[in-house]
Amino acid sequence: MLEIKGLTAGVEGKQILNGIDLVVPSGEVHAIMGPNGSGKSTLSYVLSGRDGYEVTGGSASFDGHDLLEMPPEARAAAGLFLAFQYPVELPGVNNANFLRAALNAQRRARGEEELDSVAFLKLARAATKKLSMANDLLRRNVNVGFSGGEKKRNEVLQMAILRPKLAILDETDSGLDIDALRIVSEGVNAQRGPDFSALVITHYQRLLDYIVPDKVHVLARGRIVRTGGPELARELEETGYASVLAEVA
Amino acid sequence: MSTQPLQALAGKFADAYAARAADPARALAAERFRAEGLPTPRVEAWHYTPLAALADVALAAPARDPAVLAARIPDLGVPRLVFGNGRYRADLSTPPADLAVRTGAPAWGVLPEGLQHHLVALNTMFAEDGAEIVVPPGTDAGVLMLVHLATGGASHPRHAVRLGANARLTLVEIALGEGAAFHNPVITFAVGEGATVVHTVLQEESAEAIHLATVFAEVAKGATYDSFLLTLGGRLARREMHTRLAGPGAAAHLNAAQLLGGTQHADFTTDVVHASANATSRQTVKNVLAGHARGVFQGRILVERDAQKTDGYQMNQGLLLSPTAELDVKPGLEIYADDVKCSHGTAIGEIDPEQLFYLRSRGIPEGEARAMLVRAFIGEALDGIAFAPVRAAMEERIGIWWEAQQAS
């Protein structure tokens, strides 16, 4: 379970999150929607531990761990996964080696046995097939020369292999055509279960037709200003963010 | 900087030389050396690489038998020629059965023009031994190791490699040692028509050693000289590569990776002459610099007037792991033909924080993530090494280097 209380944070002295309160129980998928500049990406980076973001108050815990005290790799080993809005290219790093290094680093951190290359490749091939990805994607350098859609699929592939307990999807729908959107959503839905929760950050309701959330939160000016069911997403799609922003102004 | 200690050292070399037997080549070299001495930073080609440290070199013969280092020679499962402090060591060598290799009195190769280089002149004055490797036309000589073990003093081995038409050889050159040795090898390659030389160098001299190597390659029509240097060792190191693409369709690859830490200084200097049409040269040079290390890359591509359709490319990339590391780069193109494709590029940076975060966000600890990014950076240069055992040996040494940097 993810529990965020009164979280304030910013970057370069500018406060962006103005007191976030949010609970995502195990097994639930929550969506965070909001206009540009409302703090959606900042929230995902603060939760995953990116340098340069300063937490000025509040707390964030995950399954009893104080997230904000942990380096990014420890958060990952504890089960947190961030699907990047802009996946990073790693020239010279082979995708399969990268995935195996990540999986085994997490397993080591949790005191589990590492996977050998044969067992890993079997796992990776199966996951690749499920996501309708070309096999050569494992042999290529991480995200180098990938199309926008391939990069997003590669994020979901990593998630499928690392099997996090909490996934934060930061605008995973941006740059995806409708077929890719469907495949990526199926990849996320396949993870759903009592031990998996997700925070789906998006600007548009479209993604939420495929990944149906248990709850929808509206983020504006660094605060959650409304919470509702999936119907809230459709309401926003019709009325836009202006009405919500007017309410809280 | 005072050049007095260098002058004093040059004087010591001159005195030592006076006691030697006369030889026309040596005499010419000595005449040259007496006039020019050792290069100071005022000599343009040596501007970034002062030789002041050379003044600390003891010329006296070392006490330890270099055989004590033989166990450190990587086992690549191929024949090897081993030199210890500049002398051939038959007891440590396993020469190839089917290849003409002569050791003993040096084969001079590039004289007299080579003597314009200070260190070649010095080598010519003192070289006592060297390997002369001759591969007959149409022969694939496989892989051969050329090893130098140093325990101190000054060594000036002089090697010559000649390939007949359509012959092939992979030469794995390895230099390793202990203590404050000065190693000043000269190697000349004559690559016959359609022949291929793969020259892979692992330089892991001791942390106090000075390694100044000069390599000449003359590449005939349709022939290829393909070289890769991995520099890990030495307090002060420089490798000068003089490559002449003499025939149409000749090709040269001069790739290097220098991984330095502490106060190490290493210089990779290349001079590629396109003397004939349709020749290709490729250079990928990577410097990874930690601590107070200083890397130097100087690369000149000279395209002569008749060398039309030349295709020359030079890429230099530096990764600075500390704010006190320094990389000096001096690329140069001199083009006298009008229909050529020639370019160079330089990129110097630090580890990308975005890439580092991406790896860490997947659970990879920071140290391992940094190591992955450094390996990825060098990988492109290593990818060209086809002989798997030497590549594996280099990967292993790189791993050890990285751990040493983490610990320091």
XYZ file of C-alpha atoms in Angstrom:
657
model
C 0.000 0.000 0.000
C 1.184 3.472 -0.937
C 0.470 6.185 1.587
C 1.268 9.808 0.869
C 0.591 12.417 3.536
C 0.908 16.181 3.176
C 3.729 15.813 0.641
C 5.330 19.071 -0.435
C 8.226 19.146 -2.850
C 9.831 21.237 -5.526
C 12.737 21.721 -7.794
C 15.367 24.479 -7.762
C 13.622 26.248 -4.891
C 10.274 26.351 -6.642
C 7.547 24.452 -4.800
C 5.454 22.294 -7.140
C 3.667 19.836 -4.858
C 1.630 21.725 -2.267
C 0.486 18.969 0.080
C -0.508 15.698 -1.564
C -2.646 13.246 0.380
C -3.189 9.948 -1.350
C -3.656 6.298 -0.416
C -3.445 3.512 -3.005
C -4.330 0.202 -1.349
C -2.841 -3.028 -2.621
C -4.749 -4.440 -5.582
C -6.123 -1.077 -6.736
C -5.398 1.045 -9.765
C -5.687 4.783 -9.305
C -5.522 7.397 -12.009
C -4.099 10.842 -11.555
C -5.306 13.342 -14.080
C -4.507 16.980 -14.357
C -3.563 19.777 -16.692
C -0.005 20.466 -17.767
C 2.095 21.892 -14.973
C -0.103 20.519 -12.205
C 2.758 18.460 -10.772
C 2.003 14.992 -12.203
C 5.527 14.198 -13.341
C 7.060 15.787 -10.235
C 5.010 13.417 -8.101
C 6.260 10.399 -10.060
C 9.894 11.543 -9.807
C 9.677 12.316 -6.093
C 8.203 8.865 -5.464
C 10.896 7.126 -7.509
C 13.790 9.135 -6.044
C 15.176 11.178 -8.895
C 17.946 13.642 -7.956
C 17.166 17.332 -8.008
C 13.740 17.134 -6.390
C 13.614 18.469 -2.880
C 11.018 17.175 -0.474
C 10.140 19.983 1.944
C 7.467 18.262 3.990
C 5.110 15.353 4.458
C 5.748 11.659 3.976
C 5.430 8.818 1.509
C 5.515 5.209 2.570
C 5.160 1.966 0.686
C 4.369 -1.274 2.470
C 5.737 0.291 5.631
C 9.030 1.499 4.043
C 9.755 5.203 4.265
C 10.204 5.737 0.513
C 11.745 9.180 0.812
C 14.683 7.812 2.828
C 15.594 5.173 0.227
C 17.852 5.446 -2.824
C 16.079 4.738 -6.133
C 17.492 1.208 -6.403
C 16.161 0.284 -2.961
C 12.731 1.601 -3.894
C 12.816 -0.582 -6.996
C 13.848 -3.628 -4.986
C 10.977 -2.910 -2.570
C 8.622 -3.235 -5.532
C 8.236 0.258 -6.983
C 8.436 0.752 -10.738
C 8.288 3.963 -12.738
C 7.345 3.715 -16.401
C 9.011 6.821 -17.811
C 7.198 9.396 -19.864
C 10.395 9.714 -21.896
C 12.308 6.420 -21.662
C 16.053 7.009 -21.685
C 18.303 5.707 -24.464
C 21.348 3.692 -23.343
C 23.758 3.336 -26.277
C 26.075 0.365 -25.815
C 23.812 -1.347 -23.249
C 22.112 -4.446 -24.603
C 18.424 -4.623 -23.666
C 18.554 -8.238 -22.481
C 21.664 -7.622 -20.350
C 20.058 -4.518 -18.897
C 16.878 -6.354 -17.964
C 18.791 -9.254 -16.466
C 21.068 -6.936 -14.472
C 17.989 -5.133 -13.144
C 16.087 -8.303 -12.271
C 19.092 -9.912 -10.584
C 20.008 -6.737 -8.691
C 16.493 -6.658 -7.270
C 16.557 -10.356 -6.471
C 19.926 -9.945 -4.737
C 18.608 -7.035 -2.696
C 15.675 -9.170 -1.587
C 17.898 -12.139 -0.738
C 16.530 -14.226 -3.623
C 18.568 -16.390 -5.958
C 19.707 -14.817 -9.227
C 18.468 -16.108 -12.575
C 21.009 -17.604 -14.951
C 21.031 -16.452 -18.555
C 19.044 -19.433 -19.853
C 16.234 -19.033 -17.341
C 16.221 -15.296 -17.874
C 16.033 -15.541 -21.651
C 13.092 -17.915 -21.422
C 11.273 -15.454 -19.193
C 12.148 -12.477 -21.385
C 11.103 -14.196 -24.622
C 7.729 -15.135 -23.184
C 7.145 -11.572 -21.975
C 8.222 -10.136 -25.327
C 5.806 -12.389 -27.163
C 2.911 -11.412 -24.916
C 3.502 -7.759 -25.747
C 3.695 -8.459 -29.510
C 7.251 -7.174 -29.564
C 9.869 -8.253 -32.081
C 12.434 -10.666 -30.628
C 15.327 -8.527 -31.831
C 14.228 -5.866 -29.374
C 16.026 -7.839 -26.657
C 19.255 -7.781 -28.646
C 19.159 -4.083 -29.448
C 20.608 -1.341 -27.282
C 18.149 -0.059 -24.694
C 15.681 2.289 -26.431
C 18.258 3.312 -29.052
C 16.548 3.813 -32.393
C 13.213 2.667 -30.927
C 10.053 4.388 -32.143
C 7.955 6.185 -29.536
C 5.617 3.204 -29.365
C 8.481 0.716 -29.038
C 9.953 2.697 -26.148
C 6.660 2.588 -24.267
C 6.294 -1.112 -24.960
C 9.812 -1.610 -23.675
C 8.776 0.077 -20.417
C 5.871 -2.323 -20.082
C 8.182 -5.239 -20.933
C 10.452 -4.208 -18.068
C 7.440 -4.040 -15.795
C 6.283 -7.493 -16.897
C 9.718 -8.942 -16.119
C 10.410 -7.068 -12.888
C 6.863 -7.663 -11.600
C 6.624 -4.656 -9.291
C 4.080 -4.326 -6.515
C 3.406 -0.724 -7.431
C 3.758 0.705 -10.909
C 3.693 4.410 -11.633
C 2.859 4.973 -15.277
C 3.861 8.509 -16.199
C 1.888 9.471 -19.321
C 2.542 6.072 -20.811
C -0.176 6.827 -23.381
C 1.599 9.825 -24.901
C 2.877 9.119 -28.379
C 1.015 5.803 -28.678
C -1.282 4.925 -31.552
C -4.464 3.047 -30.783
C -2.993 -0.434 -31.393
C 0.023 0.217 -29.206
C -2.226 1.709 -26.559
C -4.256 -1.491 -26.510
C -1.159 -3.705 -26.244
C 0.403 -1.572 -23.496
C -2.884 -1.551 -21.565
C -3.198 -5.320 -21.839
C 0.331 -5.562 -20.477
C -0.649 -3.504 -17.450
C -3.973 -5.302 -16.983
C -2.158 -8.653 -17.024
C -0.336 -7.559 -13.868
C -3.516 -6.710 -11.996
C -4.225 -8.773 -8.936
C -4.379 -8.508 -5.168
C -0.615 -7.807 -4.873
C -0.342 -5.223 -7.623
C -1.332 -1.614 -7.546
C -0.770 1.169 -10.020
C -0.781 4.917 -10.234
C -1.702 5.823 -13.782
C -0.748 9.388 -14.571
C -2.378 10.745 -17.670
C -3.599 13.872 -19.309
C -6.353 12.154 -21.270
C -9.233 9.878 -20.452
C -8.474 7.632 -23.459
C -6.007 5.369 -21.601
C -8.554 4.844 -18.842
C -10.935 3.162 -21.288
C -8.375 0.383 -21.439
C -6.974 0.454 -17.921
C -10.105 1.019 -15.917
C -9.151 2.612 -12.597
C -10.720 2.017 -9.224
C -10.359 5.693 -8.434
C -9.583 8.895 -10.295
C -7.839 11.844 -8.646
C -7.579 15.279 -10.152
C -4.292 17.050 -9.522
C -4.199 20.817 -9.874
C -1.612 23.293 -8.656
C 0.190 20.589 -6.710
C -2.856 19.341 -4.807
C -5.463 16.658 -5.255
C -8.612 18.690 -5.695
C -11.147 15.992 -6.509
C -11.469 12.243 -6.178
C -14.084 10.036 -7.761
C -14.742 6.832 -9.671
C -14.004 6.126 -13.347
C -16.923 8.377 -14.271
C -14.893 11.402 -13.122
C -12.490 10.804 -16.020
C -15.330 10.881 -18.522
C -16.731 14.024 -16.927
C -13.353 15.741 -17.298
C -13.153 14.630 -20.921
C -16.449 16.460 -21.560
C -15.995 19.567 -19.454
C -12.209 19.927 -19.547
C -10.054 20.919 -16.590
C -11.243 24.520 -16.608
C -14.364 23.791 -14.553
C -12.368 21.901 -11.911
C -9.749 24.621 -11.776
C -12.486 27.240 -11.415
C -13.924 25.341 -8.439
C -10.650 25.349 -6.547
C -9.556 28.843 -7.534
C 59.126 24.256 -17.071
C 62.842 23.731 -16.853
C 64.168 21.459 -19.550
C 67.491 21.061 -17.762
C 66.812 17.606 -16.309
C 65.836 16.375 -19.767
C 69.033 17.782 -21.229
C 70.998 16.061 -18.511
C 69.263 12.787 -19.334
C 69.923 13.241 -23.050
C 73.584 13.724 -22.126
C 73.534 10.479 -20.147
C 72.090 8.657 -23.148
C 74.769 10.177 -25.384
C 77.530 9.062 -22.980
C 76.081 5.574 -22.754
C 75.981 5.426 -26.528
C 79.623 6.387 -26.922
C 80.576 3.011 -25.450
C 78.785 1.059 -28.189
C 80.008 -0.644 -31.336
C 79.735 1.430 -34.488
C 76.864 0.740 -36.862
C 75.828 3.074 -39.705
C 72.182 3.201 -38.645
C 73.061 3.807 -35.021
C 75.603 6.432 -35.951
C 73.002 8.331 -37.961
C 70.551 8.077 -35.093
C 73.153 9.257 -32.588
C 74.019 12.226 -34.762
C 70.347 13.123 -34.912
C 69.861 12.608 -31.176
C 72.883 14.726 -30.282
C 71.412 17.554 -32.321
C 67.788 17.249 -31.163
C 67.945 15.635 -27.732
C 64.657 14.748 -26.089
C 61.509 16.695 -27.043
C 60.462 19.514 -24.732
C 56.929 20.934 -24.598
C 58.140 23.575 -27.039
C 58.141 20.900 -29.729
C 54.600 21.130 -31.052
C 53.961 17.384 -31.262
C 54.932 17.104 -27.580
C 53.110 20.161 -26.291
C 50.544 18.204 -24.273
C 52.909 15.489 -23.108
C 55.893 16.771 -21.155
C 58.586 14.183 -20.677
C 59.886 15.671 -17.428
C 59.130 12.404 -15.609
C 61.648 10.680 -17.859
C 64.417 12.440 -15.955
C 63.688 10.130 -12.997
C 64.492 7.075 -15.066
C 67.446 5.046 -13.921
C 69.400 3.683 -16.828
C 71.037 1.029 -14.736
C 70.098 -2.555 -15.421
C 67.298 -3.804 -13.147
C 67.937 -6.361 -10.431
C 64.917 -8.589 -10.954
C 64.689 -11.150 -13.714
C 61.597 -10.294 -15.797
C 60.732 -14.006 -15.764
C 59.003 -13.305 -12.423
C 56.298 -11.507 -14.418
C 55.635 -14.332 -16.878
C 52.719 -15.666 -14.847
C 50.862 -12.432 -15.543
C 50.841 -12.976 -19.302
C 47.241 -13.755 -20.279
C 46.833 -17.274 -21.593
C 45.314 -16.861 -25.040
C 46.223 -20.336 -26.236
C 48.449 -19.040 -29.054
C 52.220 -18.865 -29.703
C 54.101 -16.057 -28.019
C 57.372 -14.170 -28.331
C 58.442 -12.802 -24.981
C 60.963 -10.043 -24.402
C 62.303 -9.151 -20.959
C 63.781 -5.702 -20.444
C 64.347 -5.391 -24.181
C 65.952 -8.828 -24.732
C 64.361 -11.868 -26.333
C 63.658 -14.632 -23.842
C 63.608 -17.981 -25.584
C 62.927 -19.668 -22.229
C 59.633 -17.797 -21.852
C 58.592 -17.943 -25.514
C 56.658 -20.471 -27.583
C 57.387 -19.345 -31.147
C 55.048 -20.440 -33.922
C 56.237 -23.596 -35.669
C 55.325 -22.590 -39.169
C 56.302 -18.931 -39.305
C 59.642 -17.262 -39.951
C 60.522 -15.341 -36.817
C 63.978 -14.018 -36.294
C 65.138 -12.430 -33.093
C 68.430 -10.819 -32.247
C 69.933 -7.884 -34.177
C 67.103 -5.465 -34.932
C 65.589 -5.027 -38.390
C 65.537 -1.248 -38.708
C 62.537 -0.798 -40.995
C 61.880 2.903 -41.415
C 65.301 4.439 -41.713
C 66.437 7.080 -42.196
C 63.134 9.053 -42.309
C 61.929 7.558 -39.012
C 64.838 9.229 -37.234
C 63.059 12.579 -37.369
C 61.156 11.250 -34.346
C 63.218 11.778 -31.217
C 62.284 8.487 -29.618
C 62.877 6.478 -32.761
C 66.369 7.936 -32.893
C 66.877 6.960 -29.256
C 65.541 3.467 -29.923
C 67.861 3.084 -32.912
C 70.868 4.025 -30.800
C 70.159 1.386 -28.176
C 67.977 -1.351 -29.658
C 69.705 -4.668 -29.036
C 66.963 -7.061 -29.898
C 63.629 -7.419 -31.591
C 61.391 -9.763 -33.501
C 61.287 -9.855 -37.251
C 58.099 -11.581 -38.328
C 57.620 -12.453 -41.968
C 54.351 -13.881 -43.271
C 54.687 -15.306 -46.797
C 52.168 -14.352 -49.490
C 48.780 -15.988 -49.235
C 49.443 -17.349 -45.732
C 47.135 -16.979 -42.760
C 49.512 -16.913 -39.816
C 46.752 -16.918 -37.198
C 47.362 -15.189 -33.886
C 50.749 -14.425 -32.362
C 51.525 -12.681 -29.077
C 54.364 -10.214 -28.720
C 54.991 -9.633 -25.033
C 57.282 -7.228 -23.212
C 58.033 -7.709 -19.520
C 59.832 -4.885 -17.705
C 61.365 -4.844 -14.251
C 63.289 -1.576 -14.600
C 65.914 0.303 -16.572
C 65.460 1.394 -20.151
C 64.346 -0.998 -22.916
C 64.384 -0.192 -26.630
C 63.062 -3.233 -28.499
C 62.793 -2.904 -32.256
C 60.302 -5.095 -34.094
C 59.445 -5.473 -37.766
C 56.451 -7.244 -39.247
C 56.147 -7.925 -42.967
C 53.204 -9.508 -44.737
C 53.286 -10.744 -48.307
C 50.368 -10.282 -50.673
C 47.039 -11.554 -49.321
C 48.658 -12.769 -46.100
C 47.017 -12.422 -42.721
C 48.218 -12.018 -39.135
C 46.725 -11.077 -35.808
C 49.415 -9.678 -33.536
C 48.511 -9.271 -29.889
C 51.016 -6.950 -28.265
C 51.156 -6.926 -24.481
C 53.331 -4.750 -22.273
C 53.423 -5.302 -18.548
C 55.894 -4.691 -15.797
C 56.823 -3.607 -12.297
C 58.741 -0.642 -10.937
C 60.046 2.450 -12.699
C 60.881 1.009 -16.097
C 61.235 2.984 -19.311
C 59.944 1.089 -22.342
C 60.562 2.634 -25.755
C 59.510 0.123 -28.429
C 59.415 0.784 -32.160
C 57.374 -1.495 -34.407
C 57.170 -1.264 -38.176
C 54.545 -2.996 -40.292
C 54.780 -3.512 -44.023
C 51.394 -4.789 -45.148
C 51.533 -6.223 -48.671
C 48.828 -6.019 -51.319
C 45.513 -7.384 -50.135
C 47.032 -8.474 -46.808
C 45.464 -7.897 -43.386
C 47.111 -7.151 -40.067
C 45.085 -7.038 -36.895
C 47.201 -5.395 -34.201
C 45.670 -5.495 -30.739
C 47.583 -3.898 -27.884
C 47.128 -4.271 -24.148
C 49.331 -1.787 -22.323
C 49.382 -2.481 -18.612
C 52.780 -1.299 -17.515
C 53.395 -0.590 -13.835
C 52.074 2.568 -12.206
C 55.628 4.041 -12.149
C 56.555 3.026 -15.677
C 57.058 5.213 -18.711
C 55.888 3.736 -21.981
C 56.630 5.589 -25.213
C 55.849 3.507 -28.283
C 56.134 4.392 -31.948
C 54.402 2.340 -34.612
C 54.785 2.672 -38.367
C 52.460 0.970 -40.830
C 52.829 1.067 -44.587
C 49.639 -0.288 -46.127
C 49.663 -1.404 -49.775
C 46.883 -1.632 -52.332
C 43.746 -3.284 -50.975
C 45.477 -4.098 -47.671
C 44.182 -3.440 -44.160
C 45.937 -2.415 -40.968
C 43.430 -2.760 -38.153
C 44.642 -1.738 -34.710
C 43.206 -1.337 -31.249
C 45.037 -0.071 -28.189
C 43.865 -0.457 -24.609
C 45.926 1.744 -22.289
C 45.601 0.991 -18.601
C 49.120 1.295 -17.234
C 52.052 3.606 -16.938
C 52.703 6.801 -15.086
C 53.371 8.398 -18.449
C 52.426 6.751 -21.721
C 52.295 7.698 -25.337
C 51.715 5.737 -28.492
C 52.404 7.348 -31.832
C 50.876 5.663 -34.844
C 52.225 6.648 -38.230
C 50.146 5.035 -40.927
C 50.613 5.497 -44.629
C 47.888 4.290 -46.960
C 50.191 3.764 -49.884
C 48.021 1.890 -52.401
C 44.501 2.312 -53.771
C 41.797 0.836 -51.568
C 44.051 0.513 -48.522
C 42.344 0.741 -45.134
C 43.443 1.617 -41.619
C 41.571 1.439 -38.346
C 43.306 3.140 -35.441
C 41.098 2.607 -32.437
C 41.997 3.154 -28.821
C 40.598 3.243 -25.330
C 42.584 4.863 -22.540
C 41.365 4.226 -18.987
C 43.294 6.308 -16.524
C 43.147 7.212 -12.860
C 45.307 8.809 -10.184
C 47.867 11.101 -11.799
C 48.375 8.979 -14.931
C 49.060 10.676 -18.228
C 48.468 8.900 -21.536
C 48.692 10.242 -25.043
C 47.429 8.616 -28.237
C 48.834 10.367 -31.280
C 47.961 9.316 -34.810
C 49.153 10.459 -38.178
C 47.358 8.974 -41.149
C 48.647 9.764 -44.600
C 46.316 9.067 -47.488
C 48.862 8.803 -50.273
C 46.644 6.933 -52.731
C 43.078 7.038 -54.004
C 40.043 5.230 -52.598
C 41.669 4.529 -49.255
C 39.721 4.466 -46.006
C 40.737 5.413 -42.479
C 38.669 5.068 -39.340
C 39.600 6.152 -35.842
C 37.492 5.732 -32.729
C 39.274 6.962 -29.623
C 37.773 6.781 -26.154
C 39.230 8.246 -22.984
C 37.819 7.431 -19.550
C 39.520 9.611 -16.986
C 39.242 9.453 -13.204
C 41.100 11.214 -10.395
C 43.673 13.694 -11.666
C 44.360 11.729 -14.841
C 45.156 13.463 -18.075
C 44.384 12.028 -21.487
C 45.646 13.357 -24.781
C 44.514 12.616 -28.303
C 46.225 14.164 -31.276
C 45.143 12.990 -34.674
C 46.149 14.239 -38.062
C 44.732 13.020 -41.350
C 46.784 14.144 -44.316
C 45.234 13.678 -47.747
C 47.742 14.043 -50.542
C 46.867 15.575 -53.888
C 46.378 12.306 -55.749
C 44.383 10.641 -52.988
C 40.963 11.256 -54.536
C 37.880 9.506 -53.084
C 39.580 9.328 -49.707
C 37.215 8.375 -46.910
C 38.643 9.479 -43.570
C 36.841 9.664 -40.267
C 38.027 10.342 -36.760
C 35.875 10.244 -33.636
C 37.146 11.168 -30.223
C 35.028 10.764 -27.101
C 35.947 11.495 -23.522
C 34.201 10.503 -20.319
C 35.383 12.494 -17.311
C 34.662 10.725 -14.036
C 36.065 13.482 -11.857
C 36.222 17.274 -12.022
C 40.029 17.184 -11.793
C 40.554 14.918 -14.812
C 41.637 16.562 -18.046
C 41.422 15.646 -21.721
C 43.357 17.501 -24.396
C 42.324 16.942 -27.973
C 43.977 18.146 -31.126
C 42.337 16.857 -34.294
C 43.684 17.991 -37.626
C 42.745 17.546 -41.258
C 45.130 18.528 -44.036
C 43.545 17.976 -47.400
C 45.181 18.581 -50.764
C 42.787 16.528 -52.939
C 39.424 17.961 -54.005
C 37.147 14.913 -54.055
C 37.317 13.464 -50.570
C 35.103 12.667 -47.582
C 36.932 13.565 -44.409
C 35.659 14.540 -40.997
C 36.319 14.448 -37.304
C 34.225 14.773 -34.188
C 34.875 15.296 -30.496
C 32.522 14.830 -27.558
C 33.587 15.182 -23.940
C 31.192 14.701 -21.070
C 30.391 13.177 -17.737
C 28.147 10.242 -16.870
C 24.643 11.280 -17.920
C 22.495 11.675 -14.777
C 19.352 10.738 -16.745
C 20.893 7.423 -17.778
C 22.149 6.818 -14.262
C 18.707 7.430 -12.779
C 17.060 5.201 -15.359
C 19.302 2.287 -14.378
C 18.900 2.928 -10.645
C 15.115 3.203 -10.970
C 15.220 -0.378 -12.251
C 16.986 -1.550 -9.095
C 20.598 -1.437 -10.271
C 22.809 -0.027 -7.468
C 24.628 3.197 -8.263
C 28.144 1.694 -8.495
C 26.995 -1.075 -10.821
C 24.989 1.421 -12.884
C 28.048 3.626 -13.321
C 30.120 0.605 -14.298
C 27.522 -0.364 -16.907
C 27.608 3.122 -18.409
C 31.416 3.197 -18.519
C 31.474 -0.240 -20.174
C 28.870 0.898 -22.659
C 31.019 3.922 -23.441
C 34.095 1.825 -24.186
C 32.101 -1.001 -25.763
C 32.014 0.497 -29.226
C 35.812 0.507 -29.361
C 36.043 -3.079 -28.055
C 33.408 -4.350 -30.455
C 35.948 -4.352 -33.256
C 38.086 -7.019 -31.563
C 37.359 -10.279 -33.333
C 39.738 -12.585 -31.410
C 37.541 -13.510 -28.461
C 40.248 -14.564 -25.937
C 42.019 -11.196 -26.118
C 38.750 -9.370 -25.892
C 37.876 -11.421 -22.786
C 41.296 -10.635 -21.274
C 40.693 -6.934 -21.905
C 37.200 -7.051 -20.433
C 38.681 -8.663 -17.335
C 41.380 -5.977 -17.023
C 38.770 -3.253 -17.473
C 36.746 -4.803 -14.663
C 39.801 -4.768 -12.393
C 40.536 -1.165 -13.388
C 37.003 -0.142 -12.509
C 37.161 -1.815 -9.100
C 40.456 -0.071 -8.386
C 38.881 3.284 -9.225
C 35.938 2.552 -6.913
C 38.319 1.726 -4.108
C 40.503 4.803 -4.527
